[in-house]
Coordinates of C-alpha atoms in Angstrom, one line a residue:
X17 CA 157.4 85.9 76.8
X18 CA 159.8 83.4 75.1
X19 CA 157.5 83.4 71.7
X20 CA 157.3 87.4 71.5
X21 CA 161.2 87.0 71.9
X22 CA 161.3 84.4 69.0
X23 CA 158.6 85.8 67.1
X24 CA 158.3 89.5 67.2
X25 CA 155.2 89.3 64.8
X26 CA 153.4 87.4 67.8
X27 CA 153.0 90.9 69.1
X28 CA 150.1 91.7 66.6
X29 CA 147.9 89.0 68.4
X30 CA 148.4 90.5 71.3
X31 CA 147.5 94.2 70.5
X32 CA 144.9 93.6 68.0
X33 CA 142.0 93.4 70.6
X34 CA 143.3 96.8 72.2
X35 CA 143.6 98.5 68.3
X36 CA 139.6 97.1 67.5
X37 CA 138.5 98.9 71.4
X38 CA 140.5 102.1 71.0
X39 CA 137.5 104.0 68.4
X40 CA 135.2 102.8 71.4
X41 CA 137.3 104.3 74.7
X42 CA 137.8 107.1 71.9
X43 CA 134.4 108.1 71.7
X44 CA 133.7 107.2 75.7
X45 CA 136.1 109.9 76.9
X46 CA 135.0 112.4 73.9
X47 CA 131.2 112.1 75.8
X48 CA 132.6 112.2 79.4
X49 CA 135.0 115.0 78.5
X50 CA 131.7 116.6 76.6
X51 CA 129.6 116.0 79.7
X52 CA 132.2 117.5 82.0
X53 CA 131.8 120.8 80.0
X54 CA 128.6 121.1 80.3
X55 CA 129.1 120.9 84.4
X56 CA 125.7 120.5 85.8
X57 CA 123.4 121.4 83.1
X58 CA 122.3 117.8 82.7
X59 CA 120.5 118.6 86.1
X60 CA 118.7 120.7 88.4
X61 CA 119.9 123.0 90.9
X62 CA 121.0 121.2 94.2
X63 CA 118.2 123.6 96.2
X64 CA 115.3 122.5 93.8
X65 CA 116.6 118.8 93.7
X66 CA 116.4 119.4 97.7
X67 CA 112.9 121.2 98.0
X68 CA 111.6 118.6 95.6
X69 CA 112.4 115.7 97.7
X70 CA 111.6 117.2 101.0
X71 CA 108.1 118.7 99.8
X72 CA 107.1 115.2 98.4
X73 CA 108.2 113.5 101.9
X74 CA 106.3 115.8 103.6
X75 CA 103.3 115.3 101.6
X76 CA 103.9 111.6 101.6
X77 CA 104.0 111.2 105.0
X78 CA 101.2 113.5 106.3
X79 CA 99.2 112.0 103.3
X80 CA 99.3 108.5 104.5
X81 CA 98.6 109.3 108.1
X82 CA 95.6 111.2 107.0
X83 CA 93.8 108.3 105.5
X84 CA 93.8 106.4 108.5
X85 CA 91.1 109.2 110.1
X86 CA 88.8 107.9 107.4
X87 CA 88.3 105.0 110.3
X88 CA 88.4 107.2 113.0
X89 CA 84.8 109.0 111.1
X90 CA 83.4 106.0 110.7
X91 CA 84.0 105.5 114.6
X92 CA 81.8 108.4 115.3
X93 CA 79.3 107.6 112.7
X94 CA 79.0 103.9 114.2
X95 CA 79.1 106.0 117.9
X96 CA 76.3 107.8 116.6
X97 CA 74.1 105.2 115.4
X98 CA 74.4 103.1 118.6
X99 CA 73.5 105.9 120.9
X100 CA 70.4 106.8 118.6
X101 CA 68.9 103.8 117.6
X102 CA 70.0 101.4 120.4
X103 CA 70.5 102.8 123.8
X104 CA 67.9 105.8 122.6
X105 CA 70.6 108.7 123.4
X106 CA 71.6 110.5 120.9
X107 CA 74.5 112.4 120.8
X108 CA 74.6 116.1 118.8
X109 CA 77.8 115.7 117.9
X110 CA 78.8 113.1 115.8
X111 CA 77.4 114.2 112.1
X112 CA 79.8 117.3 112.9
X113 CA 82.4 115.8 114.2
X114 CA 82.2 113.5 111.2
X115 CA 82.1 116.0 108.9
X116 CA 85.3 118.1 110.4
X117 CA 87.1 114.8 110.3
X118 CA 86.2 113.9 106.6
X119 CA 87.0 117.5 105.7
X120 CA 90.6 117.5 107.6
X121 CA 90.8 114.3 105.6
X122 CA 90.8 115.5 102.0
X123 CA 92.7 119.1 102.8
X124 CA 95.6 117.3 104.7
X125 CA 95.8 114.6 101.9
X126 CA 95.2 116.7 98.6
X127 CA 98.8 117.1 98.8
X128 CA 99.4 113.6 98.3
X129 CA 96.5 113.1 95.6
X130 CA 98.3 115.6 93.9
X131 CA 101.8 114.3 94.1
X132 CA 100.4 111.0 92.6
X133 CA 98.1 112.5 90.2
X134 CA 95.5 110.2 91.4
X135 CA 93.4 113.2 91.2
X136 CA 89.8 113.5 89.1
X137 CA 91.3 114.8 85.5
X138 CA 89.8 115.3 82.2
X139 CA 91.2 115.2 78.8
X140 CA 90.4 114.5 75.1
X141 CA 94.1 114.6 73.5
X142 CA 96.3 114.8 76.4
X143 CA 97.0 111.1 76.8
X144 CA 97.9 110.9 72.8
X145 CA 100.9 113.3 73.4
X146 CA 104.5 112.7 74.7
X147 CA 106.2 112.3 77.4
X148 CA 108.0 115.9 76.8
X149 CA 104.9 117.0 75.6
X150 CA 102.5 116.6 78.6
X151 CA 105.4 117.6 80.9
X152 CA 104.9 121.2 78.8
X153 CA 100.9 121.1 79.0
X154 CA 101.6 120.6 83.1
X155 CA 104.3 123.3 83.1
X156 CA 101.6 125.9 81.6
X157 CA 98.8 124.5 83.7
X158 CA 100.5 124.3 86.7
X159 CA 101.1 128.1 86.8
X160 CA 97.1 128.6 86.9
X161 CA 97.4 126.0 89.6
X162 CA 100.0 128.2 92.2
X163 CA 97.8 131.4 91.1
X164 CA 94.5 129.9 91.8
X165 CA 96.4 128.1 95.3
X166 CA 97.5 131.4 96.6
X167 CA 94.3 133.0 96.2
X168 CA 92.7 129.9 98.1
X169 CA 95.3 130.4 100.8
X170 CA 95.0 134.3 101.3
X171 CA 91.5 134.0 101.6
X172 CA 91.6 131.0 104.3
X173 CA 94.8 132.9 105.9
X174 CA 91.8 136.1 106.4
X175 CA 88.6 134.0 107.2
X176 CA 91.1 132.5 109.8
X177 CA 92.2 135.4 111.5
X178 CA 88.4 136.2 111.5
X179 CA 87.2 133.2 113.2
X180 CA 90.2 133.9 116.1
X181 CA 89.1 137.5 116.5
X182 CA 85.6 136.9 116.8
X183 CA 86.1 133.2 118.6
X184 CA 83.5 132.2 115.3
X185 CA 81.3 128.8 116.2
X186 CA 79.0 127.3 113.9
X187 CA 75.2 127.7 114.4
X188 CA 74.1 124.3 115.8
X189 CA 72.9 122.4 119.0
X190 CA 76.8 121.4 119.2
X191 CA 78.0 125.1 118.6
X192 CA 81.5 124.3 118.1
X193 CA 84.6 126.6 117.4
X194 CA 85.4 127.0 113.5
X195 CA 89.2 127.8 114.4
X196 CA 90.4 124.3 115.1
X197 CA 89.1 123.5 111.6
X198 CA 90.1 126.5 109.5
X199 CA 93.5 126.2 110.8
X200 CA 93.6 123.2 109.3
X201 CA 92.0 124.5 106.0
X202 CA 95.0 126.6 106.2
X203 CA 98.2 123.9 106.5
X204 CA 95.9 122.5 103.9
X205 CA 96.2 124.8 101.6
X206 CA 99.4 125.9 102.2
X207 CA 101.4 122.3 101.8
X208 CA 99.2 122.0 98.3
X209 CA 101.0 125.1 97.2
X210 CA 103.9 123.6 98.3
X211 CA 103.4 120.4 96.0
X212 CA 102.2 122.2 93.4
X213 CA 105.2 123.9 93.2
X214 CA 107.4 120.5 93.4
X215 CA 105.2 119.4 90.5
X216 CA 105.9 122.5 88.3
X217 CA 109.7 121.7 88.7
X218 CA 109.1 117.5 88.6
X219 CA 107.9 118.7 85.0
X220 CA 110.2 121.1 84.0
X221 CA 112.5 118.9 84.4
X222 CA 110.6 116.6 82.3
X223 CA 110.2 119.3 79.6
X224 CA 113.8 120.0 79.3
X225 CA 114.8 116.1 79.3
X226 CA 116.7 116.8 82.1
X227 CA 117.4 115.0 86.1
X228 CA 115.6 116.3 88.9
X229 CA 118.1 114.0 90.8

């Protein structure tokens, strides 16, 4: 205090670091005031953000459980192959049992597949493109996909509601009801619509270069 008193000119070295910073916090407010205007347009809609998160949670969760059934068919299979070949009773059941649990398996947790795109793909020239690029491939793609998914689930829906009416069983020593399984075909179905539908925004986003969150 004393030497700014003394030496007014002692001020300079004091405001010098402020006058080299000021272009800086210049151009910092310029792009918050900039990204203020443009309000939420950096990002999706609240509801999408929302459906997005809750759809892959669901799928997630119901995903995971479902590969744990994977040891509850093997279970049967091994029950199976000890009442045949050991204690010489076999059981009618278990290859159908089996194959209703491996099928439960793969229709609750295509969901999931999808959401990791861990599913079997193709391509010759996808994997050269961009980012932005293959986001706009999956956009177009992934319209076929909720087209082709509805039509799935519609049909289910009706074979459904024709396996109630009728109380449908399949032909074999078992003769066990189809419902239990064709609801399940159903949820199926219906919760891979749902994630394809998460995707298609997951990749808009992408497309546009914007947040999803």
């Amino acid at each position: 205090r004393l030497a700014l008193l003394i030496n007014p000119n002692c001020i300079d070295r004091y405001t010098d670091p402020f006058r080299r910073i000021q272009p800086q916090l210049r151009e910092a407010n310029l792009h918050f005031q900039g990204r203020q205007d443009k309000g939420d347009h950096n990002y999706m809609p609240k509801v999408i953000v929302y459906y997005v998160k809750w759809v892959d949670y669901i799928s997630t969760k119901l995903g995971r459980a479902s590969m744990y059934t994977i040891f509850l068919m093997i279970a049967v299979l091994l029950l199976g192959a000890i009442t045949r070949n050991i204690i010489n009773m076999p059981l009618s059941w278990t290859i159908e049992m089996a194959q209703f649990i491996i099928t439960g398996y793969y229709i609750i947790g295509g969901a999931y597949s999808m959401q990791l795109e861990d599913h079997v793909r193709m391509d010759l020239l996808y994997e050269r493109y961009s980012t932005k690029t293959k986001a706009k491939i999956d956009v177009a793609t992934n319209i076929f996909l909720v087209i082709y998914l509805v039509t799935l689930l519609i049909g289910s829906i009706s074979s459904t509601m024709y396996a109630i009416e009728y109380g449908q069983r399949k032909f074999s020593e078992w003769n066990p009801s189809m419902i239990p399984i064709k609801v399940i075909m159903v949820f199926g179905i219906f919760l891979m619509l749902l994630q394809s539908i998460s995707t298609f925004f997951k990749d808009l986003a992408t497309a546009k270069g914007i947040e999803i969150s």
